[in-house]
mmCIF file of C-alpha atoms and ligand atoms in Angstrom:
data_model
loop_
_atom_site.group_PDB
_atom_site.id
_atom_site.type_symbol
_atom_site.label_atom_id
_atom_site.label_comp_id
_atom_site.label_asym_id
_atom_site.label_seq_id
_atom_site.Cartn_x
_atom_site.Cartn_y
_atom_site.Cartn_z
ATOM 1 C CA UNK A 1 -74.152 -45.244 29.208
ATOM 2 C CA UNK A 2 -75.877 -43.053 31.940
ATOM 3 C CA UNK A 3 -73.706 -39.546 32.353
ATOM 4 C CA UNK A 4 -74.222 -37.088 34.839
ATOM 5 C CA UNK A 5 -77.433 -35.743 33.452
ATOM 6 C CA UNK A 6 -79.256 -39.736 33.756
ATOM 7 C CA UNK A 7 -77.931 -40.471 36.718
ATOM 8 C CA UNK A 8 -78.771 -37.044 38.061
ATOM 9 C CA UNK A 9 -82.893 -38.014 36.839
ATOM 10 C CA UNK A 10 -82.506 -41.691 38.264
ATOM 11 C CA UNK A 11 -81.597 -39.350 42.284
ATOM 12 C CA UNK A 12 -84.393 -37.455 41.715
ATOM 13 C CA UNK A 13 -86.888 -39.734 40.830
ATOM 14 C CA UNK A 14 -85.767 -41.607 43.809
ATOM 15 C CA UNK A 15 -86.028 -39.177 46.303
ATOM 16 C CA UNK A 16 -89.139 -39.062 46.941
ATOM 17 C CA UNK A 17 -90.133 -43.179 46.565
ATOM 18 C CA UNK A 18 -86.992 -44.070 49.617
ATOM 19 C CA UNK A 19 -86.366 -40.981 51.548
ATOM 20 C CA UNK A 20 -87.291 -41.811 55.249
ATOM 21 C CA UNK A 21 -88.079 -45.387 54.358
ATOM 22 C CA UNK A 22 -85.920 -47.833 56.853
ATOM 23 C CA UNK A 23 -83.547 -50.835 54.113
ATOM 24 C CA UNK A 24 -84.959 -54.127 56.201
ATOM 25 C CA UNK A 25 -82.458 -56.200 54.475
ATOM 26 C CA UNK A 26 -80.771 -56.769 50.907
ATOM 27 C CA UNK A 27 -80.823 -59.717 48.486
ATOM 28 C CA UNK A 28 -78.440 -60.525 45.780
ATOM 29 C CA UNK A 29 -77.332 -63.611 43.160
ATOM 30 C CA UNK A 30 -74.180 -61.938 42.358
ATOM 31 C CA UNK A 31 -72.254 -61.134 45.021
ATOM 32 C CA UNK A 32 -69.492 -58.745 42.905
ATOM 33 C CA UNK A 33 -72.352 -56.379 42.455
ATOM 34 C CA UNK A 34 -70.683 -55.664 45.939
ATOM 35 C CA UNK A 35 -67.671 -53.418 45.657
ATOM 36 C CA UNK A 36 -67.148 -52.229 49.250
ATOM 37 C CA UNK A 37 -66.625 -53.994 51.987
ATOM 38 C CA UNK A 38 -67.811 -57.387 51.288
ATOM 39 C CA UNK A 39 -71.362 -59.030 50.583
ATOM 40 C CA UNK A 40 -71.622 -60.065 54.344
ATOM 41 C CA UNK A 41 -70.684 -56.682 55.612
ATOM 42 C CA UNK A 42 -72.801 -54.852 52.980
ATOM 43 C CA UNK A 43 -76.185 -57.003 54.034
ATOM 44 C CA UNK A 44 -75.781 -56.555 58.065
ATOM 45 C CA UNK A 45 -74.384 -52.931 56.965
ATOM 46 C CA UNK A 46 -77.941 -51.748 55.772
ATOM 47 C CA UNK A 47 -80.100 -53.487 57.970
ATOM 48 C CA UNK A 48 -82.281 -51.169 59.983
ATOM 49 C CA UNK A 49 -81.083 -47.590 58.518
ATOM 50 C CA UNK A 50 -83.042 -45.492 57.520
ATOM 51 C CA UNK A 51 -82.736 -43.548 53.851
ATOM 52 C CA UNK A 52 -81.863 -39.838 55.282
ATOM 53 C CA UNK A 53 -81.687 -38.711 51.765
ATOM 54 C CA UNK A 54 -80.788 -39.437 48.141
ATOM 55 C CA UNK A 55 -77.883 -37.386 46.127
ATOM 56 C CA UNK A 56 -75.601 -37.878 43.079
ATOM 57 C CA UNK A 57 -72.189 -37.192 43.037
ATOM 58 C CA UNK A 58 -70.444 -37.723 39.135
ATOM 59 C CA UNK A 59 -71.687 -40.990 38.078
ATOM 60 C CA UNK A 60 -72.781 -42.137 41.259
ATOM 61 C CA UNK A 61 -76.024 -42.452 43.332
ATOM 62 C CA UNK A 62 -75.616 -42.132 47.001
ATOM 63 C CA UNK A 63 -78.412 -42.846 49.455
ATOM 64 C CA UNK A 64 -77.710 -41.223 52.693
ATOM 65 C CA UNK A 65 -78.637 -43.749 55.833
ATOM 66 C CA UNK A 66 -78.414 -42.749 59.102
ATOM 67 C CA UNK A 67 -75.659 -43.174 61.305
ATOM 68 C CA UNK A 68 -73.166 -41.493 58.807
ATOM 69 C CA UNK A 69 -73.429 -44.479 56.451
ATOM 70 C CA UNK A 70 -73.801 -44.007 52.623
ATOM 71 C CA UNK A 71 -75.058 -46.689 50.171
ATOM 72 C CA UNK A 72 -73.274 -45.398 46.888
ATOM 73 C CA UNK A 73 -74.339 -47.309 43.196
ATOM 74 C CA UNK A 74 -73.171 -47.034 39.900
ATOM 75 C CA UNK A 75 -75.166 -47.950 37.483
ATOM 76 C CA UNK A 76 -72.466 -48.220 34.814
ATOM 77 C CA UNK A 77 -73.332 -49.681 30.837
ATOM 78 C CA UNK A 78 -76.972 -51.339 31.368
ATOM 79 C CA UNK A 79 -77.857 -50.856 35.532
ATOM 80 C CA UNK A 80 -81.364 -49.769 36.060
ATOM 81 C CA UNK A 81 -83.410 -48.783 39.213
ATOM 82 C CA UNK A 82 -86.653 -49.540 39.755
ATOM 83 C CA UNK A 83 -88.953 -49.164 43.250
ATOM 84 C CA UNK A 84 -91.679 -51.888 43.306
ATOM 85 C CA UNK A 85 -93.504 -54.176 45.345
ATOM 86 C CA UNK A 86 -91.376 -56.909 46.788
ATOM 87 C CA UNK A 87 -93.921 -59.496 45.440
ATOM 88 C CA UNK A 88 -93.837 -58.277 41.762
ATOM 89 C CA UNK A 89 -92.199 -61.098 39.865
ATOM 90 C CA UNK A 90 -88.716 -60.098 38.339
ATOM 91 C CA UNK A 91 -86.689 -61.568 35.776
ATOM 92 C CA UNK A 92 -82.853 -63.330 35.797
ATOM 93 C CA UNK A 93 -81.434 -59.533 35.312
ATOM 94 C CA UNK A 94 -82.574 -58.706 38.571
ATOM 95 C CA UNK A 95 -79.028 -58.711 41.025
ATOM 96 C CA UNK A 96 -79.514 -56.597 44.009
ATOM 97 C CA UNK A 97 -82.632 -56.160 45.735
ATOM 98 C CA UNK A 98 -82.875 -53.808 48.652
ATOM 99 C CA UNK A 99 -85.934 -53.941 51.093
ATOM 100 C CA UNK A 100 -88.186 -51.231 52.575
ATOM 101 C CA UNK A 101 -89.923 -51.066 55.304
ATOM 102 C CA UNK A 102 -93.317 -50.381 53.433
ATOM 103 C CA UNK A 103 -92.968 -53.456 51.435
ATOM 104 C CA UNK A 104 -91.356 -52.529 48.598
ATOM 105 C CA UNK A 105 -87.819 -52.812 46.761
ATOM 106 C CA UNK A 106 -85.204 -50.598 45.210
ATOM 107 C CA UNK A 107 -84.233 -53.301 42.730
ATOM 108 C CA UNK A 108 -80.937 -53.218 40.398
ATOM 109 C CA UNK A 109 -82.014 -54.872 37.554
ATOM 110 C CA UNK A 110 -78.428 -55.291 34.834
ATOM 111 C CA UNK A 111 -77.820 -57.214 31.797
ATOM 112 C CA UNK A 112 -74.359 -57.077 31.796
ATOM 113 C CA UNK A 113 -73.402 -57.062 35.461
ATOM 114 C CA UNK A 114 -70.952 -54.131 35.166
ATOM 115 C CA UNK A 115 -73.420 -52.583 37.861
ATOM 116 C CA UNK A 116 -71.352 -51.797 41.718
ATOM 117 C CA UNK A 117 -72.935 -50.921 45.578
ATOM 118 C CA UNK A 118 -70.749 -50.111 48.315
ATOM 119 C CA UNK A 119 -71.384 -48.987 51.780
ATOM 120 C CA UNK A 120 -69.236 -46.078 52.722
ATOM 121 C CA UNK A 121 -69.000 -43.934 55.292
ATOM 122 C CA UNK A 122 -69.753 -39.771 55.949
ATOM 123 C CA UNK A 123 -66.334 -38.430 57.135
ATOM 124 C CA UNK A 124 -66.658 -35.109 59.426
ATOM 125 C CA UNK A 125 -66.054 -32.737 56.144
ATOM 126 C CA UNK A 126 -68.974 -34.683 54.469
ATOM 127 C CA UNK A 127 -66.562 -36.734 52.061
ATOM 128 C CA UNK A 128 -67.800 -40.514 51.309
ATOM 129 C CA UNK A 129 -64.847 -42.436 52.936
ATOM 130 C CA UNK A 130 -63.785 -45.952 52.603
ATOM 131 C CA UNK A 131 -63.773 -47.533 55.941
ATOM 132 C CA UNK A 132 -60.644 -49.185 57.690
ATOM 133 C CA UNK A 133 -56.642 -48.656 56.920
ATOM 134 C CA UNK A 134 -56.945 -48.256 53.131
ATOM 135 C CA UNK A 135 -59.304 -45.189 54.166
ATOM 136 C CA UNK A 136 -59.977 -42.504 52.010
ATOM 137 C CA UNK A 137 -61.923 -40.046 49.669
ATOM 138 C CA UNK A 138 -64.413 -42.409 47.680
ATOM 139 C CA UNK A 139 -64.147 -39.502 45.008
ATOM 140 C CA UNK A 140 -60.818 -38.218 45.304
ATOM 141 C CA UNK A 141 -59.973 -38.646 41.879
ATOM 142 C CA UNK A 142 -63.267 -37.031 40.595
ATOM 143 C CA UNK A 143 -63.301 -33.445 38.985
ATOM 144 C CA UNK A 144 -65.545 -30.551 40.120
ATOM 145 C CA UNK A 145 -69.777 -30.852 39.353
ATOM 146 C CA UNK A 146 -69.917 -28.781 36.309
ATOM 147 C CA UNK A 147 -73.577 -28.072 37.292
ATOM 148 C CA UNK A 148 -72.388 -26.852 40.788
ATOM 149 C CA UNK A 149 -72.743 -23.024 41.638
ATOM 150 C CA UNK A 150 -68.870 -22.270 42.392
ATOM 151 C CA UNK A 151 -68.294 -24.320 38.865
ATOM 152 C CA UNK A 152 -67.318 -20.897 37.561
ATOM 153 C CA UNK A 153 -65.743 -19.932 33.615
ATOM 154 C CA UNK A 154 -63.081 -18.655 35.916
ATOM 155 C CA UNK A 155 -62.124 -22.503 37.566
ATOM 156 C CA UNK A 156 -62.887 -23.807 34.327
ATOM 157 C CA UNK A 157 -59.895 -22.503 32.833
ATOM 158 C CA UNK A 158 -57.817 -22.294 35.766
ATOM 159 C CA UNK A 159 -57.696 -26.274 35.225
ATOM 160 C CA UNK A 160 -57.804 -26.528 31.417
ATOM 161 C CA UNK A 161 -54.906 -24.554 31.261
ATOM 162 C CA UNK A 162 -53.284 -27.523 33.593
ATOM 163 C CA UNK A 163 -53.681 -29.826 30.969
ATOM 164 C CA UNK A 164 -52.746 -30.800 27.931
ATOM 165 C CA UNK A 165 -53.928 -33.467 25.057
ATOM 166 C CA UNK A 166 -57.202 -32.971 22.869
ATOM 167 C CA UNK A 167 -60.465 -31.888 23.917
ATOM 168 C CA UNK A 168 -62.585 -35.724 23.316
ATOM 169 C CA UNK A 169 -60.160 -37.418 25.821
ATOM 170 C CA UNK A 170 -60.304 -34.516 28.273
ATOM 171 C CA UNK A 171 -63.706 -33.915 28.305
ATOM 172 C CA UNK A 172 -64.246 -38.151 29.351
ATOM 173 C CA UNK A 173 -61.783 -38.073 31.890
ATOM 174 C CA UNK A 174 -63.363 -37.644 35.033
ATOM 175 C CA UNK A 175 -60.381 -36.099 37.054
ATOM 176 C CA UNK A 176 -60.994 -33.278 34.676
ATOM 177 C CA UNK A 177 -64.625 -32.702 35.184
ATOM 178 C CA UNK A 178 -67.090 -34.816 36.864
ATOM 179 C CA UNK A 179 -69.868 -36.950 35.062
ATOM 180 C CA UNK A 180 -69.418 -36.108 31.420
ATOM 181 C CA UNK A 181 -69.532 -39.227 29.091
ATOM 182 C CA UNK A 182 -69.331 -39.665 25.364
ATOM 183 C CA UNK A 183 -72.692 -37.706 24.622
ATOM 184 C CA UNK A 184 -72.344 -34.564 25.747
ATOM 185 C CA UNK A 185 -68.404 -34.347 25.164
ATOM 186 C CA UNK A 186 -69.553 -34.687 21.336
ATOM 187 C CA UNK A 187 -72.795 -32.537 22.073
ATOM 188 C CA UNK A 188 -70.537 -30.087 24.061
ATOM 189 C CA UNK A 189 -67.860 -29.471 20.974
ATOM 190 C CA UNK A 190 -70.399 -29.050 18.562
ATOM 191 C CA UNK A 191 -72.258 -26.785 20.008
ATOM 192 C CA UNK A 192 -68.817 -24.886 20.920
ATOM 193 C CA UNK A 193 -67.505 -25.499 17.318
ATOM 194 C CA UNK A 194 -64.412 -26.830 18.644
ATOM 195 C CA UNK A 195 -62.743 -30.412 16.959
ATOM 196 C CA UNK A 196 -62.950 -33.085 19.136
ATOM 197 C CA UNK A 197 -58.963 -33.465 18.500
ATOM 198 C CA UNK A 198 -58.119 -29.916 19.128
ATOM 199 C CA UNK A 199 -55.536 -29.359 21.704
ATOM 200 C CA UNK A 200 -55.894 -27.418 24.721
ATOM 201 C CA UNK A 201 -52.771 -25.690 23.835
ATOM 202 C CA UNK A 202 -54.252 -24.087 20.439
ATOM 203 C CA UNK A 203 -57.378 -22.744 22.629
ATOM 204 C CA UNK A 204 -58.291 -18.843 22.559
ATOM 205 C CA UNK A 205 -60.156 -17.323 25.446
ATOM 206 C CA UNK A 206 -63.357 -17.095 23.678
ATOM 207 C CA UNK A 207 -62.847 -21.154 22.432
ATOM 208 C CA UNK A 208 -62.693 -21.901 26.131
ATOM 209 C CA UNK A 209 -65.847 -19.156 26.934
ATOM 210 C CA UNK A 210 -67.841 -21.299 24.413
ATOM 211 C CA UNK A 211 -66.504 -24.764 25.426
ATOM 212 C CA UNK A 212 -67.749 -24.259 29.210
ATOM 213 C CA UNK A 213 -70.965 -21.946 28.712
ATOM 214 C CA UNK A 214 -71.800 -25.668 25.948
ATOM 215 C CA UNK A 215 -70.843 -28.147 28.172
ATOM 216 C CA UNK A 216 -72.713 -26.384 31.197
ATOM 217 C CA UNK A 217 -75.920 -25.626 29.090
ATOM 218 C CA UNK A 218 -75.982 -29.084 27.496
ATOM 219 C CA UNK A 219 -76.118 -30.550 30.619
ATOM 220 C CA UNK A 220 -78.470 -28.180 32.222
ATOM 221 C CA UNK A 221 -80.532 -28.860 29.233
ATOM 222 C CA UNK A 222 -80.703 -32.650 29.451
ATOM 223 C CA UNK A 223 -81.302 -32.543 33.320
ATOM 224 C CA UNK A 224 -84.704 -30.785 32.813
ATOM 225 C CA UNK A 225 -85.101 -33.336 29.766
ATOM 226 C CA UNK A 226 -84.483 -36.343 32.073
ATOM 227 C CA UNK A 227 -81.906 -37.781 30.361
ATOM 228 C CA UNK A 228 -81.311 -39.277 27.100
ATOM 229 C CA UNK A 229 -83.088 -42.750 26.787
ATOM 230 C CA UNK A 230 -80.626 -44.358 24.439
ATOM 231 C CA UNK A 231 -79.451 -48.090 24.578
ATOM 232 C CA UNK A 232 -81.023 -49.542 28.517
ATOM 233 C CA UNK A 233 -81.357 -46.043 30.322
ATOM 234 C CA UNK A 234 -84.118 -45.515 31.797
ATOM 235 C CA UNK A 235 -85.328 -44.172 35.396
ATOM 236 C CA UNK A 236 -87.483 -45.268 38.096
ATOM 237 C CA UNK A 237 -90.177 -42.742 36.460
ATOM 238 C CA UNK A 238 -89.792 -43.378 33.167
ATOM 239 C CA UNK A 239 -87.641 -42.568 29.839
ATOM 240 C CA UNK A 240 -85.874 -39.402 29.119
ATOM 241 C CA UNK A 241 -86.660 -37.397 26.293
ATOM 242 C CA UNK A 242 -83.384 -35.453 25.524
ATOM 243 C CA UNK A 243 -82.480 -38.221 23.104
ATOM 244 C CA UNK A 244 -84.908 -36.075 20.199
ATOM 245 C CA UNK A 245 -82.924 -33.016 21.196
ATOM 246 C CA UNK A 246 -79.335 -34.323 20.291
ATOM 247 C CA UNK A 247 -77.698 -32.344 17.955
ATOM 248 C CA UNK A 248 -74.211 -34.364 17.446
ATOM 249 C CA UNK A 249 -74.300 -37.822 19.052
ATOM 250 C CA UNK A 250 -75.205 -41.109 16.715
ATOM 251 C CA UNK A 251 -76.005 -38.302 13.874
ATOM 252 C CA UNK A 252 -72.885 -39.785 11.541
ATOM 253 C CA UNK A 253 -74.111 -39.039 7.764
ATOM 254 C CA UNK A 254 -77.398 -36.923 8.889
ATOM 255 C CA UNK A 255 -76.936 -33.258 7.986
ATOM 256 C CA UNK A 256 -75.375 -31.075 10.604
ATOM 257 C CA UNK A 257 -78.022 -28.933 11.818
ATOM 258 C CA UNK A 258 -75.751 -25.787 11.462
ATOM 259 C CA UNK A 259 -74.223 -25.977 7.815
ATOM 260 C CA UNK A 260 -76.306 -29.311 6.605
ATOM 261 C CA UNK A 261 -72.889 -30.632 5.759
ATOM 262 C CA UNK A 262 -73.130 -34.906 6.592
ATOM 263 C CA UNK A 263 -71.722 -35.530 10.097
ATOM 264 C CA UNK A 264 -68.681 -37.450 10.542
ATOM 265 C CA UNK A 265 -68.115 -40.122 12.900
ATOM 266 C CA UNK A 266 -64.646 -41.229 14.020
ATOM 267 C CA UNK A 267 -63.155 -43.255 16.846
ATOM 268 C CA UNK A 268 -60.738 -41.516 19.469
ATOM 269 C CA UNK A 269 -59.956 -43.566 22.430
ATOM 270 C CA UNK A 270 -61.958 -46.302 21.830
ATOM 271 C CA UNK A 271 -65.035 -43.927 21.558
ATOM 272 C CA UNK A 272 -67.454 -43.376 18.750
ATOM 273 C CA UNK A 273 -66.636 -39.306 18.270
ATOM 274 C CA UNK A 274 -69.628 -37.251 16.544
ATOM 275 C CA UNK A 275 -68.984 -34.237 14.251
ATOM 276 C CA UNK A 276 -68.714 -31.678 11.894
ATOM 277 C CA UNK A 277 -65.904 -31.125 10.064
ATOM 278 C CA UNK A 278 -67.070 -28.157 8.703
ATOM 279 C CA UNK A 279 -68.506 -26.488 12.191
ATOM 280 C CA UNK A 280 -65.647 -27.836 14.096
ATOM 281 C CA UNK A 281 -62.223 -27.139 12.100
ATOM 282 C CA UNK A 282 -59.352 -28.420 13.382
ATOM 283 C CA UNK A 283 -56.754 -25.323 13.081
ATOM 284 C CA UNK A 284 -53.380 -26.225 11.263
ATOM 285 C CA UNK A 285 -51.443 -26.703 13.804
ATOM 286 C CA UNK A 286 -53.422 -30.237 15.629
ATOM 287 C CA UNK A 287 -53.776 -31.484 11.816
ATOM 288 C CA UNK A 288 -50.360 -33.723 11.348
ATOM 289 C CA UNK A 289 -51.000 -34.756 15.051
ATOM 290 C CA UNK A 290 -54.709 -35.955 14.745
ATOM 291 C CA UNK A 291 -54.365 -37.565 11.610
ATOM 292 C CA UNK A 292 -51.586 -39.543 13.164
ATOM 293 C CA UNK A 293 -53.649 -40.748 16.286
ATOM 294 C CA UNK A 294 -56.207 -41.603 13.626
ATOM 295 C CA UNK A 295 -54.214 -43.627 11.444
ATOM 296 C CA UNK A 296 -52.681 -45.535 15.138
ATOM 297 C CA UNK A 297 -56.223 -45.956 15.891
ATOM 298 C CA UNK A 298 -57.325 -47.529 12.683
ATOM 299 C CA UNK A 299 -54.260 -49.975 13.238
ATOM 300 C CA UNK A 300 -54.961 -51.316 16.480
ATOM 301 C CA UNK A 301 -58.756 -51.368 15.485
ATOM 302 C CA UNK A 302 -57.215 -53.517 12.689
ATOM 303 C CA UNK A 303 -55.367 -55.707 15.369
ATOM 304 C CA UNK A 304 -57.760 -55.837 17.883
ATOM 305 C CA UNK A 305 -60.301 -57.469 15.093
ATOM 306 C CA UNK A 306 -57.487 -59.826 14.349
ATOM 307 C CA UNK A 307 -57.267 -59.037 10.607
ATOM 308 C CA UNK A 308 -54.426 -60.108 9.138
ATOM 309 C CA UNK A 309 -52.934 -56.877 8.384
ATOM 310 C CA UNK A 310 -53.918 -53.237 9.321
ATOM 311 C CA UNK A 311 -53.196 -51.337 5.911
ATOM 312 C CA UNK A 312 -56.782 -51.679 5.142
ATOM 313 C CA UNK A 313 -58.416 -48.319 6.368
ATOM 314 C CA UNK A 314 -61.775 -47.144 6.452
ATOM 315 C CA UNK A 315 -62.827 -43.795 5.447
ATOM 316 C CA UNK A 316 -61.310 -40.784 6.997
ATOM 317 C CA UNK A 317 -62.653 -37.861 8.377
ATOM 318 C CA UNK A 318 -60.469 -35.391 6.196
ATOM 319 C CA UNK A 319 -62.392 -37.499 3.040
ATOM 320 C CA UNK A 320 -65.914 -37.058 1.791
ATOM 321 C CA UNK A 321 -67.688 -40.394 1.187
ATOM 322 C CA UNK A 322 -67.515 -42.577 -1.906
ATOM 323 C CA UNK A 323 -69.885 -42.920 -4.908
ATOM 324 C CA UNK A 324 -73.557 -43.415 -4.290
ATOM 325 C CA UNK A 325 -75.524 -45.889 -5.167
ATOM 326 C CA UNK A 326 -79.244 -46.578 -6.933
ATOM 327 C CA UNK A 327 -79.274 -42.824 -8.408
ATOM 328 C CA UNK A 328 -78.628 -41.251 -4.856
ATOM 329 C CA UNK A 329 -75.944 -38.887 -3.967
ATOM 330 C CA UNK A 330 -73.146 -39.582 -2.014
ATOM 331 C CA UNK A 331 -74.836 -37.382 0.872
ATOM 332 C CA UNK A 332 -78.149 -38.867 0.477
ATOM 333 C CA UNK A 333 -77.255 -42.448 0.814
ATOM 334 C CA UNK A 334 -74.855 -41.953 3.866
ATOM 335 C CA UNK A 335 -78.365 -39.700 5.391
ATOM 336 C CA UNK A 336 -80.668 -42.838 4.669
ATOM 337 C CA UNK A 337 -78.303 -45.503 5.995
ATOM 338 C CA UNK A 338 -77.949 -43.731 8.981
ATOM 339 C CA UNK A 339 -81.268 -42.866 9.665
ATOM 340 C CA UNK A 340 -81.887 -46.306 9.180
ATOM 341 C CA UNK A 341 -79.341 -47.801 11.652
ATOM 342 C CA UNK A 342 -80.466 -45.320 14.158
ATOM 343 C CA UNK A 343 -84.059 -46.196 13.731
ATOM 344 C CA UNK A 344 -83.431 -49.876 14.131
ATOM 345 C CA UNK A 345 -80.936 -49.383 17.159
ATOM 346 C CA UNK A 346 -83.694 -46.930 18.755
ATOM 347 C CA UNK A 347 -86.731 -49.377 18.486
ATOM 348 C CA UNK A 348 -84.463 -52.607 19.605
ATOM 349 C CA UNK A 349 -83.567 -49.988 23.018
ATOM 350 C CA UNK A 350 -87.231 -49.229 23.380
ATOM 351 C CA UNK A 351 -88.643 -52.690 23.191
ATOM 352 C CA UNK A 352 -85.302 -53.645 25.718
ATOM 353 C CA UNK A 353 -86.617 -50.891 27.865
ATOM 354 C CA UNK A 354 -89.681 -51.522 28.438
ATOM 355 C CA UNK A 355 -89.039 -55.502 28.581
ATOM 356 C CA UNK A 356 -86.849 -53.772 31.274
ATOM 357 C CA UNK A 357 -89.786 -52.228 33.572
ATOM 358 C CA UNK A 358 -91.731 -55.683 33.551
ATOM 359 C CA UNK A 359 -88.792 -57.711 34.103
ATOM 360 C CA UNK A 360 -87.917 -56.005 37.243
ATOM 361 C CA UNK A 361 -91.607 -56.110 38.539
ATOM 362 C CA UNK A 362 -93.052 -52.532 37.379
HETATM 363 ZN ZN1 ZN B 401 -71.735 -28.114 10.349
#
């Protein structure tokens, strides 16, 4: 899913192809791709502005128009944008299709629909603001830009020390910090060395130094890399390349690229969770606690898959794995499973990609 980094390569590769350009109208087949105000309102809403500018803000695009009006998209799970000629053919995952006045199309193209465009408006401190009664900040619930200048190690801890709970959860919630997602929250601890269940509580000062200087540089780093192309992102110019460059993420059973010790994947929150158990020890204190949320987590995995009971539990991340089989090691066969997986998931997300740049006309 596209995190700050993607959707800050999706702005900039848009910039350029709609800034100045005057929206002529808007098409859709699925009018919930609408979140704000309504389909008709969004449609007469556009008409005739021009695009002032195009900016990101967390996990959002906004397209400035003029007359204080901001077209805002989220490109959620499997939304990409493409800019082509309005009489390119497109396929069925095409929903929203804005017009320019040179003939071309910003078109959303989305295989699962979880895509959203609203039409807000530029309040006098420069906010995006819902129109109407139920008025309001757009983004008042969203952390600082970790990329922005005043983003200092100084703020940084000012609000981690406001929080409690363990780093993986913190990292995803976006009141904490803006745009972070599941990659670089695992990328961020590993390069930090920190657990992905530590608590906040059990941090030193130089544990927090190396937490922000990670998160900042791993998402400096995949800005200039465009991205990481896994699963459906891609940008109007193309794939991003930070994907080869991920040290932690989808890397379960490959050696860690520190202490060659296999990586360990488990789930926290719902969330696939990337690391070393070696690099990233959890200090005594967090161990009763983590194992605990583990063990609840396994259970309502259990439950949610509707086995019959949920004693059955997979391998832990305190426990290396199991026998080997045909004459390999332990370590070997979890590296060659896993480099298989990921080579099957990565070719099935390039052929969707570029299935992805025809289908929507480029
Ligand atoms: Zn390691």
């Amino acid at each position: 899913m596209p995190e700050l980094p993607e959707v800050e390569t999706i702005a900039r590769d848009l910039r350029p192809l709609v800034t100045g350009r005057i929206v002529t109208g808007a098409w859709t087949d699925w009018p919930r791709v609408v979140a704000h105000p309504d389909l008709d309102g969004f449609v007469t809403g556009v008409r005739g502005r021009r695009v002032t500018g195009v900016e990101r803000r967390a996990k959002w695009l906004l397209l400035d128009l003029d007359g204080g009006l901001v077209l805002a998209l989220q490109v959620k799970m499997t939304g990409q944008l493409f800019v082509v000629s309005a009489e390119a053919p497109r396929d069925r995952h095409v929903h929203l299709a804005i017009d320019l006045d040179d003939g071309r199309q910003i078109r959303l193209r989305d295989m699962r629909k979880f895509a959203r465009v609203g039409l807000y408006r530029r309040d006098e401190a420069g906010r995006v603001a819902r129109d109407g009664t139920d008025g309001g900040d757009v983004f008042a619930h969203h952390g600082p830009e970790p990329l922005a200048p005043d983003f200092t190690l100084a703020r940084f801890r000012e609000r981690l020390h406001a929080r409690r709970g363990r780093l993986k959860p913190l990292l995803l919630d976006q009141s904490f910090v803006a745009g972070v997602g599941n990659i670089y929250a695992d990328e961020a601890l590993w390069r930090a060395r920190l657990h992905p269940l530590r608590t906040v509580a059990t941090l030193r000062p130089d544990d927090e130094r190396r937490l922000y200087r990670s998160m900042v540089d791993v998402l400096g780093e995949a800005v200039e890399r465009r991205g990481s192309s896994v699963d459906d992102y891609t940008a109007p110019d193309g794939d991003g390349e930070m994907q080869d460059h991920l040290q932690a993420y989808q890397r379960t059973g490959l050696p860690c690229l520190r202490c060659g010790r296999p990586m360990r994947r488990i789930t926290v929150g719902q969330r696939g969770t990337h690391f070393c158990s070696w690099c990233q020890r959890l200090p005594g204190a967090d161990r009763a606690g983590a194992r605990a949320l583990l063990a609840a987590g396994q259970a309502g995995q259990a439950r949610a898959n509707g086995r019959r009971t949920a004693t059955r539990r997979g391998p832990r991340w305190t426990e290396l794995p199991g026998e080997g089989v045909l004459g390999l090691t332990a370590e070997e066969q979890a590296r060659a499973s896993a480099r298989a997986r990921a080579d099957r998931t990565r070719r099935a997300a390039e052929t969707r990609r570029r299935n992805a740049r025809s289908g929507a006309g480029g």
